[in-house]
CSV table of C-alpha atoms and ligand atoms in Angstrom, one decimal:
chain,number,residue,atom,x,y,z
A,1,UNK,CA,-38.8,40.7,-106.8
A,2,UNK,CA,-42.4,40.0,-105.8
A,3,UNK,CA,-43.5,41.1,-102.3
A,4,UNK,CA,-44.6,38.1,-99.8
A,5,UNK,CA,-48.9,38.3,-99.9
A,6,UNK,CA,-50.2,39.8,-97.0
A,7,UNK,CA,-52.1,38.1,-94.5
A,8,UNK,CA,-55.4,39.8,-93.5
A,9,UNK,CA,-57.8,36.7,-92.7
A,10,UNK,CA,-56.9,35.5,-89.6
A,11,UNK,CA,-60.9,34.6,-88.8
A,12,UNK,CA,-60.5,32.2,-91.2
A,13,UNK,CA,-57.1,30.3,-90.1
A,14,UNK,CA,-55.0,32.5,-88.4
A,15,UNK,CA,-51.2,32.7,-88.8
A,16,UNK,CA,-49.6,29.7,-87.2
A,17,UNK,CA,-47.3,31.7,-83.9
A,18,UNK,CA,-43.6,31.2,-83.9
A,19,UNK,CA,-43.7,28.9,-80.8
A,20,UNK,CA,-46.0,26.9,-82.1
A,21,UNK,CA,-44.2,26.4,-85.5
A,22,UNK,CA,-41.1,25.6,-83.7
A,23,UNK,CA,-43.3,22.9,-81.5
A,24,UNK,CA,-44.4,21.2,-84.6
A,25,UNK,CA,-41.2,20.9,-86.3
A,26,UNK,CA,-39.4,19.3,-82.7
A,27,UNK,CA,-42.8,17.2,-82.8
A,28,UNK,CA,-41.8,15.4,-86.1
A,29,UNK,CA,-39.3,13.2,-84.1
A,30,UNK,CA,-42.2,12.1,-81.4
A,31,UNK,CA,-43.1,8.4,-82.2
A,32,UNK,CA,-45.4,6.5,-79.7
A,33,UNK,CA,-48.8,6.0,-79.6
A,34,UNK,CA,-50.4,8.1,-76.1
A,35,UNK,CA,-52.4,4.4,-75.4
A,36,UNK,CA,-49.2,2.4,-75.5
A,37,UNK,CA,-47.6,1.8,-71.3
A,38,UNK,CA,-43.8,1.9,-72.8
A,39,UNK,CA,-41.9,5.2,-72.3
A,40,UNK,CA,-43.0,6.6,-75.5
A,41,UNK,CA,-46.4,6.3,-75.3
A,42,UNK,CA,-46.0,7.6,-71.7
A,43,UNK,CA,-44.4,10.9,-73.4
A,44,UNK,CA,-47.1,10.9,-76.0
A,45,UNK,CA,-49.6,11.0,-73.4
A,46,UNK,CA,-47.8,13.7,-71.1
A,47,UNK,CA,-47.8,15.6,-74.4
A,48,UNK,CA,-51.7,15.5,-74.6
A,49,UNK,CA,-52.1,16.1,-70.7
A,50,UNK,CA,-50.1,19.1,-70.9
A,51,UNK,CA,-52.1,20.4,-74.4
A,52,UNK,CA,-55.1,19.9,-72.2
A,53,UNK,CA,-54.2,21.3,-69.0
A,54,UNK,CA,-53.5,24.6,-71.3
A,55,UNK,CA,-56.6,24.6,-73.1
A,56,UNK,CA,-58.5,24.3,-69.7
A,57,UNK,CA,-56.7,27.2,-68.1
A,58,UNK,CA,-57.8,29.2,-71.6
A,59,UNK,CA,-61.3,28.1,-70.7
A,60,UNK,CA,-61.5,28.6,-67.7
A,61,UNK,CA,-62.4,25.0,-67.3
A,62,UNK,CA,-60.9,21.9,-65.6
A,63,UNK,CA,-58.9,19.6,-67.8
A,64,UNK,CA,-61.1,16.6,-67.2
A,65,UNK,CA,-63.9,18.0,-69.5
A,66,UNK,CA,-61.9,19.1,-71.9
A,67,UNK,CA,-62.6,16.7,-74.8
A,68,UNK,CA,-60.2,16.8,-77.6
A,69,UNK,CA,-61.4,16.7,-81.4
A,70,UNK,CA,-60.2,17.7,-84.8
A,71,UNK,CA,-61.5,21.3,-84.8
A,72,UNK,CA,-64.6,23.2,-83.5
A,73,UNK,CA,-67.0,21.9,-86.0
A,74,UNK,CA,-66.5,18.0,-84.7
A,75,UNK,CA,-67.1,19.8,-81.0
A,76,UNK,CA,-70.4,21.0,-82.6
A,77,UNK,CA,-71.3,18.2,-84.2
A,78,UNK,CA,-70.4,16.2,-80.4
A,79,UNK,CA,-73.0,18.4,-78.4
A,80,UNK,CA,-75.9,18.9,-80.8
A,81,UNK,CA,-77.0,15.7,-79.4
A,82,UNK,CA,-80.7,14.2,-79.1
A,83,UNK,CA,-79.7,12.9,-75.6
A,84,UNK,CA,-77.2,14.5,-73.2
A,85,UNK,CA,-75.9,12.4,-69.8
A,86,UNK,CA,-76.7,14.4,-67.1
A,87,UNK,CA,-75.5,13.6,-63.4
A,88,UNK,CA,-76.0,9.3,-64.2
A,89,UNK,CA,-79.1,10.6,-66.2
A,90,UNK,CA,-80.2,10.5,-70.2
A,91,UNK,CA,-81.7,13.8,-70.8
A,92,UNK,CA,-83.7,14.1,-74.0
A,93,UNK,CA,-82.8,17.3,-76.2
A,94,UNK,CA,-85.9,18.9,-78.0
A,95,UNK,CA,-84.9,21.3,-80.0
A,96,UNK,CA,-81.8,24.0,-80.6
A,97,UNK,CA,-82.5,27.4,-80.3
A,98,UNK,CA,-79.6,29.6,-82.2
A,99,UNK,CA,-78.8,32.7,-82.9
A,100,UNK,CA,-79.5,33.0,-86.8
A,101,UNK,CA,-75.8,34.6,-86.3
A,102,UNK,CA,-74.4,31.1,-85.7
A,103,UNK,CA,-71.8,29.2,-88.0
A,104,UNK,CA,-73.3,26.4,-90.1
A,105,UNK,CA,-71.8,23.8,-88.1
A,106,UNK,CA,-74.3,24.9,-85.6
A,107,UNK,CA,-77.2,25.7,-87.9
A,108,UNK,CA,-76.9,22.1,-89.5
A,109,UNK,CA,-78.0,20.6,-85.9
A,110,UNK,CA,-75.3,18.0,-85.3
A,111,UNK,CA,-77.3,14.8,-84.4
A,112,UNK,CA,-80.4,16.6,-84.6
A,113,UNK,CA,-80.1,17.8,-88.3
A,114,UNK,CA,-81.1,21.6,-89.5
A,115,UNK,CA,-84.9,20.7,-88.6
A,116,UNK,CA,-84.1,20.1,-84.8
A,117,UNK,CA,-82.9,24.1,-84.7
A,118,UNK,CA,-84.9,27.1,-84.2
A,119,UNK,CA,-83.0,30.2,-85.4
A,120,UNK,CA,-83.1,33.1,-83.0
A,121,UNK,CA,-83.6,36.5,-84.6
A,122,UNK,CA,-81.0,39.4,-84.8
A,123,UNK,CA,-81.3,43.0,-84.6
A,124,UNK,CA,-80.0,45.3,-87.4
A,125,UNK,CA,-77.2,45.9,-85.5
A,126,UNK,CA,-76.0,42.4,-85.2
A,127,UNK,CA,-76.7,41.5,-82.0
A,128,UNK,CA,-79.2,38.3,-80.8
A,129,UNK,CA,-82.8,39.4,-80.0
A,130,UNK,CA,-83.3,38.5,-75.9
A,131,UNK,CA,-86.9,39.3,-76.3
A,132,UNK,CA,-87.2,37.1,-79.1
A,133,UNK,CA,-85.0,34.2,-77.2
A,134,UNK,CA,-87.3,34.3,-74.3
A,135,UNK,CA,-90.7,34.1,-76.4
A,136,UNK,CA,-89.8,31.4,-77.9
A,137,UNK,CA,-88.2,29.7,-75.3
A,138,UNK,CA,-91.7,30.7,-73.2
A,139,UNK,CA,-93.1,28.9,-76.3
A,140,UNK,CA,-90.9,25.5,-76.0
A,141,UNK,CA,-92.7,21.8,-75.7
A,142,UNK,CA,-90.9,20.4,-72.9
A,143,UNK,CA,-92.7,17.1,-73.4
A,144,UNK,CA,-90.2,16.5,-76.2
A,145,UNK,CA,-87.2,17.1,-74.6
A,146,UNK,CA,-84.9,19.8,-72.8
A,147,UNK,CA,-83.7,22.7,-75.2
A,148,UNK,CA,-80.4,23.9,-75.7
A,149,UNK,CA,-79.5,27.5,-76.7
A,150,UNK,CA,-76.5,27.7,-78.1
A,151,UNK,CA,-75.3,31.7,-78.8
A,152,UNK,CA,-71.5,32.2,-80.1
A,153,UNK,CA,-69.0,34.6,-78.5
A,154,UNK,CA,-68.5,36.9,-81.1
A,155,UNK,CA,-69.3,36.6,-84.4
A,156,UNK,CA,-66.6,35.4,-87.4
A,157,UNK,CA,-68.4,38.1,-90.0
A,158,UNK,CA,-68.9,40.6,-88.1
A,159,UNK,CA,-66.4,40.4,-85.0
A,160,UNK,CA,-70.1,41.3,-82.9
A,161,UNK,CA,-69.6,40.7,-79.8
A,162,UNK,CA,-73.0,39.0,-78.6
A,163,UNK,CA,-74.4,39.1,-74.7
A,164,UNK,CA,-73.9,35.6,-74.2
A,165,UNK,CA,-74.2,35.9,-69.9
A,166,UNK,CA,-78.2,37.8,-70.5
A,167,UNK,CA,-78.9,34.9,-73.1
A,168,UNK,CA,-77.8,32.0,-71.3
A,169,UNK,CA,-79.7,33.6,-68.1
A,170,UNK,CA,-82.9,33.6,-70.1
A,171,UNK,CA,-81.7,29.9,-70.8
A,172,UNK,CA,-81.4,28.6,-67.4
A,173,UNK,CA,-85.0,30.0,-66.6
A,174,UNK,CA,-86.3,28.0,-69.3
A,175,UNK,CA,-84.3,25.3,-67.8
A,176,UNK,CA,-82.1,24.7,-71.2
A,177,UNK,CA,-78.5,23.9,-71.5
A,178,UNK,CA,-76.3,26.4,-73.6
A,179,UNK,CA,-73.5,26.1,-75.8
A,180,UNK,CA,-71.2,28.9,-76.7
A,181,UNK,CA,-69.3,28.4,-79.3
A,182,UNK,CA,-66.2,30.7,-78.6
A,183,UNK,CA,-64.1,29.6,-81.7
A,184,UNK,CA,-63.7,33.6,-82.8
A,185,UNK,CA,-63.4,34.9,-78.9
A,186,UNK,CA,-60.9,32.4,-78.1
A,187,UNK,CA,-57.5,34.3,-76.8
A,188,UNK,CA,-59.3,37.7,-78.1
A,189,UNK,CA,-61.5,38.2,-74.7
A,190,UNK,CA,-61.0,37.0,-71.4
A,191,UNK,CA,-63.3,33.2,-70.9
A,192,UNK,CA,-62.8,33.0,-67.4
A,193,UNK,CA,-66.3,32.6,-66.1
A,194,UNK,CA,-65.3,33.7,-62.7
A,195,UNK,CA,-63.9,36.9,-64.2
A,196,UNK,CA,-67.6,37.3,-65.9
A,197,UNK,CA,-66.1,35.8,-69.3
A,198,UNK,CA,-67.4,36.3,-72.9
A,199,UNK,CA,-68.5,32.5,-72.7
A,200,UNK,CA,-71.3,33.8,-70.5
A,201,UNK,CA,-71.2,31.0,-68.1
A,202,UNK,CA,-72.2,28.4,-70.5
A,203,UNK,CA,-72.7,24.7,-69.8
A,204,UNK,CA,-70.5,23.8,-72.9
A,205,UNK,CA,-67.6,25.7,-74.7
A,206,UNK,CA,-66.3,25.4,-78.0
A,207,UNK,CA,-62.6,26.3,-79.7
A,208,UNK,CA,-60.3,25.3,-82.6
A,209,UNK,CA,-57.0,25.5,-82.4
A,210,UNK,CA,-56.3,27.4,-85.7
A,211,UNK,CA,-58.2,30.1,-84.9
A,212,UNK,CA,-55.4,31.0,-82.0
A,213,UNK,CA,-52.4,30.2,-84.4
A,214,UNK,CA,-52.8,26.4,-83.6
A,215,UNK,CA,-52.4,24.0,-86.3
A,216,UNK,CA,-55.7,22.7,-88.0
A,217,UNK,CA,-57.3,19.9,-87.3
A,218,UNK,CA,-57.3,19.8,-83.8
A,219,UNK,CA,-60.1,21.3,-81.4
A,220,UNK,CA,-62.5,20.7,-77.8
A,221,UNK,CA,-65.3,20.7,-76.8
A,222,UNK,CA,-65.0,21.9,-73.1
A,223,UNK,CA,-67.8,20.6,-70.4
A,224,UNK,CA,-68.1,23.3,-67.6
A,225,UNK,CA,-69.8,20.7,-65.3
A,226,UNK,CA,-68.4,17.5,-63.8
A,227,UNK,CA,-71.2,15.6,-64.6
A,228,UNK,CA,-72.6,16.9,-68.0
A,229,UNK,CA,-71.7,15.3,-71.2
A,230,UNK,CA,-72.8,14.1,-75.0
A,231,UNK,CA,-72.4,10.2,-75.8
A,232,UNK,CA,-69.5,10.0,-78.3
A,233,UNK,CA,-69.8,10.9,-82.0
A,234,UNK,CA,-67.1,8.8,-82.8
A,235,UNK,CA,-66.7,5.4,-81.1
A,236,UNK,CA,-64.0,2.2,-80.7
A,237,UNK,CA,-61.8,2.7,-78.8
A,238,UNK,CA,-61.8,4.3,-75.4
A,239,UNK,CA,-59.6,7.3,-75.9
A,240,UNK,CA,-60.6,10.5,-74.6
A,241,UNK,CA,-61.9,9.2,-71.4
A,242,UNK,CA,-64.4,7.3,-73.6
A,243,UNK,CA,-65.5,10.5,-75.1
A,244,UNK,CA,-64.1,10.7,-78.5
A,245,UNK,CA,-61.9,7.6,-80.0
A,246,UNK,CA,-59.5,7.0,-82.5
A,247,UNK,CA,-55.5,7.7,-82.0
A,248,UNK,CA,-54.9,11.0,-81.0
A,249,UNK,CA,-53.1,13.5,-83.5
A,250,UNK,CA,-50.6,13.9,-80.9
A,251,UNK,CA,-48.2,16.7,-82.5
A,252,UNK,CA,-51.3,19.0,-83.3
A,253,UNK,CA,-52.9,18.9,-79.9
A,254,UNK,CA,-49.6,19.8,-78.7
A,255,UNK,CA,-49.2,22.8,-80.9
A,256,UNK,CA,-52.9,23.7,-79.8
A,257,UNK,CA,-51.6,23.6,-76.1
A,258,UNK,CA,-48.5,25.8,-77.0
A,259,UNK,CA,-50.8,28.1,-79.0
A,260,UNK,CA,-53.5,27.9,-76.0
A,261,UNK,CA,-51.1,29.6,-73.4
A,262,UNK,CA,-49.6,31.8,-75.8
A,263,UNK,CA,-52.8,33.5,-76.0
A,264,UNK,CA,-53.6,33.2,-73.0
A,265,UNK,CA,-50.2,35.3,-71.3
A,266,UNK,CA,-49.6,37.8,-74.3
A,267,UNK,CA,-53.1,39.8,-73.9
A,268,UNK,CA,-51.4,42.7,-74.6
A,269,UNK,CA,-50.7,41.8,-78.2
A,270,UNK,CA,-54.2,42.6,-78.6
A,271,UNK,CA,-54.0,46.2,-78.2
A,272,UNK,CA,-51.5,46.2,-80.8
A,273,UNK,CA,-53.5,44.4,-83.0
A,274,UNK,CA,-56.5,46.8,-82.4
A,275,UNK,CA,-54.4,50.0,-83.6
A,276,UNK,CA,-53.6,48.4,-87.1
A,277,UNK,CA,-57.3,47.6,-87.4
A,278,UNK,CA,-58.1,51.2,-86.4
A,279,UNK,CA,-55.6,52.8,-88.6
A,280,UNK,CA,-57.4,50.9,-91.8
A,281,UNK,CA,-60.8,52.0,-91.0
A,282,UNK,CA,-59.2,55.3,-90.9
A,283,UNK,CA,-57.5,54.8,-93.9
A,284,UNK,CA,-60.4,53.6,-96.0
A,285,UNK,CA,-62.9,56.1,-95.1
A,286,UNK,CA,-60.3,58.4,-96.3
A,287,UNK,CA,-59.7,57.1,-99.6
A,288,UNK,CA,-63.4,56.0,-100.2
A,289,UNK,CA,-66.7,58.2,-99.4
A,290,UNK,CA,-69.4,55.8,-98.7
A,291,UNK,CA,-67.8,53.3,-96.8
A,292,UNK,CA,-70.1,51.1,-94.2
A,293,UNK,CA,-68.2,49.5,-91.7
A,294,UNK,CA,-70.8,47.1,-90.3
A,295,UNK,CA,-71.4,47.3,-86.1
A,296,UNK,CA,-69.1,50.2,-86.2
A,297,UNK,CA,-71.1,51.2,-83.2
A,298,UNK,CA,-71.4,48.0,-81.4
A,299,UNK,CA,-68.9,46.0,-79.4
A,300,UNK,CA,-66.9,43.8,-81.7
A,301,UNK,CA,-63.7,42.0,-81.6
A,302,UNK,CA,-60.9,44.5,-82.0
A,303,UNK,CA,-58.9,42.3,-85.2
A,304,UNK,CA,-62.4,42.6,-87.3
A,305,UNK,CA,-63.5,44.9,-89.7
A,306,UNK,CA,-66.9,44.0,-92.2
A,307,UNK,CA,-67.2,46.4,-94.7
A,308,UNK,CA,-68.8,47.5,-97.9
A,309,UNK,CA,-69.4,49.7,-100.5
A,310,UNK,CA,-72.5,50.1,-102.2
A,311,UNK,CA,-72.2,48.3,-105.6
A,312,UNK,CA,-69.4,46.2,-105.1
A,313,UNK,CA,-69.7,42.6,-104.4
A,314,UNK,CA,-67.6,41.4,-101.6
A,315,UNK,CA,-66.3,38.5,-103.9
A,316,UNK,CA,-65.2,40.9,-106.7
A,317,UNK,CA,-63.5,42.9,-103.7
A,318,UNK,CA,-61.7,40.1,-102.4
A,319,UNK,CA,-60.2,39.0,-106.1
A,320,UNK,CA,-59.4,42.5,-106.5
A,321,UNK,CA,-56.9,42.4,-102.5
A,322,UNK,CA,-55.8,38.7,-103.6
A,323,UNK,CA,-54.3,40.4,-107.2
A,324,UNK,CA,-52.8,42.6,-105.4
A,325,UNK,CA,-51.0,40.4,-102.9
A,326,UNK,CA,-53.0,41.0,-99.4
A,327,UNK,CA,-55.6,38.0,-98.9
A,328,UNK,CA,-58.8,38.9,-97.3
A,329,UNK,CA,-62.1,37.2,-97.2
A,330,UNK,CA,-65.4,38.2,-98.4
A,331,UNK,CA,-68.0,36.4,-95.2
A,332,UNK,CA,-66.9,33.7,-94.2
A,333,UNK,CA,-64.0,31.5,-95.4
A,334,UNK,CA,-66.7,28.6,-95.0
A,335,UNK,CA,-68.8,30.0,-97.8
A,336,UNK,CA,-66.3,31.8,-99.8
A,337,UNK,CA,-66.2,28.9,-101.9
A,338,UNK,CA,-69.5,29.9,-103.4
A,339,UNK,CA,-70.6,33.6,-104.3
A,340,UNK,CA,-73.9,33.9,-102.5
A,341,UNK,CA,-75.7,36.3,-99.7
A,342,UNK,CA,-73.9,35.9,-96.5
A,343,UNK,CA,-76.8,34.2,-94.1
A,344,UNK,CA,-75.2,36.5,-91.2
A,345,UNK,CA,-75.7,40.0,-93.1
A,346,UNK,CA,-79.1,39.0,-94.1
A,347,UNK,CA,-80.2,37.9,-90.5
A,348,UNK,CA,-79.3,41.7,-89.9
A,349,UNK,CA,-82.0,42.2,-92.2
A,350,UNK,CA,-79.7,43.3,-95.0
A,351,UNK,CA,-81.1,42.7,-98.6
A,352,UNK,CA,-79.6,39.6,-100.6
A,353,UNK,CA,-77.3,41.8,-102.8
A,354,UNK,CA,-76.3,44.0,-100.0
A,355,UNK,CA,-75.5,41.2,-98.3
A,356,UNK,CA,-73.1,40.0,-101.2
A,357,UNK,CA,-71.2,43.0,-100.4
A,358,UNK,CA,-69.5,42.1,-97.2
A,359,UNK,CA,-65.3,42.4,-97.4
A,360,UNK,CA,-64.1,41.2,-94.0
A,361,UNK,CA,-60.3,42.1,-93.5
A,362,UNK,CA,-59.1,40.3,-89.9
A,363,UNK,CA,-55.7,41.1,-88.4
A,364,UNK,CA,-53.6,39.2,-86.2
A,365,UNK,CA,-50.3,39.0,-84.0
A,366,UNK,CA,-48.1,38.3,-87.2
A,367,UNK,CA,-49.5,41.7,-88.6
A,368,UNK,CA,-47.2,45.3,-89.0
A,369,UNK,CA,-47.7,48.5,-89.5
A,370,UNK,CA,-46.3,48.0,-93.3
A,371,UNK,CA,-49.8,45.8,-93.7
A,372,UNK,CA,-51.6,48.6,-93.2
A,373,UNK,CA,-49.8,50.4,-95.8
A,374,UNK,CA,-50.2,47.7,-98.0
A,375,UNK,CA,-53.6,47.1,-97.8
A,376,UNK,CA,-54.3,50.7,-97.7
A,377,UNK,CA,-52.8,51.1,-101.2
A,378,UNK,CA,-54.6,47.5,-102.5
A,379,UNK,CA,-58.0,49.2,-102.1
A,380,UNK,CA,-57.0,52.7,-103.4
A,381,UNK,CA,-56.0,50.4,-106.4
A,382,UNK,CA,-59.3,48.7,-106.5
A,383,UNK,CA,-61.5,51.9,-106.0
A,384,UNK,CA,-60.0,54.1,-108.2
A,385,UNK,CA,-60.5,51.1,-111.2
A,386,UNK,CA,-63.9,51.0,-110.0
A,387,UNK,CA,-64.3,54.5,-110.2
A,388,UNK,CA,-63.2,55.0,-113.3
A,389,UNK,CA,-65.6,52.0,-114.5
A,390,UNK,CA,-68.0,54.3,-113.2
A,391,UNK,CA,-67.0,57.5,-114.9
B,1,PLP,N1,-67.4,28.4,-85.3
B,1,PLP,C1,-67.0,29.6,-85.8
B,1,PLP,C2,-67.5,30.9,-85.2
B,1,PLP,C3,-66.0,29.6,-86.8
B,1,PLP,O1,-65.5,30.8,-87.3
B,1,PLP,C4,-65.5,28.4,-87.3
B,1,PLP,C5,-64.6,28.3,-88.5
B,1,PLP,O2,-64.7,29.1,-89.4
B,1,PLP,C6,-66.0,27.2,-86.8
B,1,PLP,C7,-67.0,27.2,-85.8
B,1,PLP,C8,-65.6,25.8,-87.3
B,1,PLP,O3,-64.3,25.6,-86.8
B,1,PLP,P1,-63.3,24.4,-87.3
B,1,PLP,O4,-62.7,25.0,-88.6
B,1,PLP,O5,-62.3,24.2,-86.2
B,1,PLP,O6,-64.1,23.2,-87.6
């Protein structure tokens, strides 16, 4: 009998949770539209209100600015805006400054396309240059318009864990908005900016519901003040408080709810989580001198582990897990598609084959101690073949 594959890539879409699988199969019976007044529009909506209500508490946001979408890179795409309505005002956006870190959805621009962002260098260990941010920002024309930084949580590569609150402190000095997107910190480290969250006290938060065992296809973009807020990307009808129209996807912004406070009151799952990670680094320093297990050092994400090994490409790695049943990722799932450098590695100022060498294994709350095992014994598989290429 073959053994069910192995699930190590949860950065990429993580395994949908039990609750909320059991929400989306209950959801199948919900008919209504949330904009019709009859009772099962009314129940619709209550379905939505709730979904936002817990996707506000995860954000330590109120539910008003939450603004629903289908998934973090239509929330980008939203807020990378050339105008912004500030307190009854138009504000005119100049330019982006982002980490070079950043996922392409933020590196594209949104509205203001890939030439309306300045990337912000990164130090070999992963981590956004302040100095750097503050130059540059010293350096911004403010006669054509207010900047925005936008810095993520923690990175999807790496799991680096970047110092959003110092970044978005230089940011207010040079009197720019910021955007965090915290797609990857989501339900991993505490948002709450009153309990000095990883969202660094942003003026606009990002998350996707299937990085937090959501469904995909639904996501926000969360507005930390009242009165801030992008003109819609999408527009007809008035849905989403005239934010974002079209019918909502009703059953998926539920399950993103369910999903939303299920990370949000099972911290502790993390620390489990952490220990199988641990045990694999262990394991595959043991089994393979030479390892690099990239910001070892460094505060990352505790599911995450980049790693390489000099010679092999991340891609070859990554067929070589998949063949034997456990599914991992080499960079991001984004660019996995195509084999080339991954732009995060090389912002660390890694060389473009070195940064073809990234394997990133990401665990989750589905994962057991018997993953370990397996993908322990996957890679002894694929380094002894290799080693014996070698010989
Ligand atoms: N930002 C980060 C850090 C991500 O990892 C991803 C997905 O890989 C996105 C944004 C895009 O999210 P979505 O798939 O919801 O569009």
């Amino acid at each position: 009998m073959t053994q069910k594959p192995v699930y190590l890539d949860a950065n990429a879409t993580a395994p949908v949770l039990p609750d909320v699988q059991s929400w989306l199969e209950d959801s199948v019976g919900l008919v209504g539209n949330p904009s019709s007044t009859h009772r099962l529009g009314r129940r619709a909506r209550q379905v939505i209100d709730e979904a936002r209500a817990k996707v506000a508490a995860l954000a330590g946001a109120t539910a008003a600015n939450v603004i629903f979408t289908s998934g973090a890179t239509e929330a980008i795409n939203t807020v990378l805006c050339p105008i912004l309505m500030d307190g009854g005002d138009r504000v005119k956006i100049g330019r982006i400054y982002a980490s070079a870190l950043e996922h392409p959805a933020v590196l594209a621009g949104g509205r203001l396309g890939p030439r309306g962002v300045l990337p912000v260098p990164v130090g070999g260990q992963g981590i956004v240059d302040l100095d750097a941010l503050d130059q540059m920002l010293e350096s911004h024309d403010h006669s054509t318009g207010r900047p925005i930084v936008a810095i993520m949580g923690a990175n999807n590569e790496t799991g680096i864990v970047q110092p959003t609150a110092e970044a978005f402190e230089i940011a207010r000095r040079h009197n720019a908005y910021t955007l965090c997107d915290a797609v990857q910190i989501a339900g991993r480290l505490p948002m709450d900016r009153a309990a000095d969250g990883a969202t660094g006290g942003a003026d606009f938060i990002v998350v996707s519901s299937h990085k937090i065992g959501g469904p995909q296809g639904a996501g926000a973009l969360v507005a930390m003040r009242d009165d801030l807020a992008p003109p819609p990307l999408i527009t007809g009808g008035g849905q989403e408080r005239n934010h974002r129209a079209g019918t909502e996807n009703v059953s998926a912004l539920g399950g993103f709810g369910v999903a939303a406070d299920w990370v949000s009151t099972h911290f502790e799952t993390r620390d489990e989580v952490k220990v199988l990670r641990d045990r694999f680094e262990k394991g595959i320093g043991t089994i393979s001198a030479g390892i690099e297990i990239i910001g070892e050092n460094v505060d990352r994400l505790d599911n995450t582990t980049l790693f390489r090994l000099e010679g092999l490409p991340g891609e070859t790695a990554a067929i070589g897990f998949d063949l034997e049943g456990v599914a991992v990722s080499s960079g991001s799932a984004c660019s996995s598609g195509k084999v080339g450098p991954s732009h995060v590695l090389c912002a660390m100022g890694m060389s473009q084959e070195a940064a073809r060498g990234g394997i990133r294994v990401s665990w989750s709350t589905a994962n057991r101690e018997p993953d370990v095992e397996r993908a322990l014994e996957a890679w002894e598989r694929i380094y002894l073949r290799l080693d014996r290429r070698a010989a």
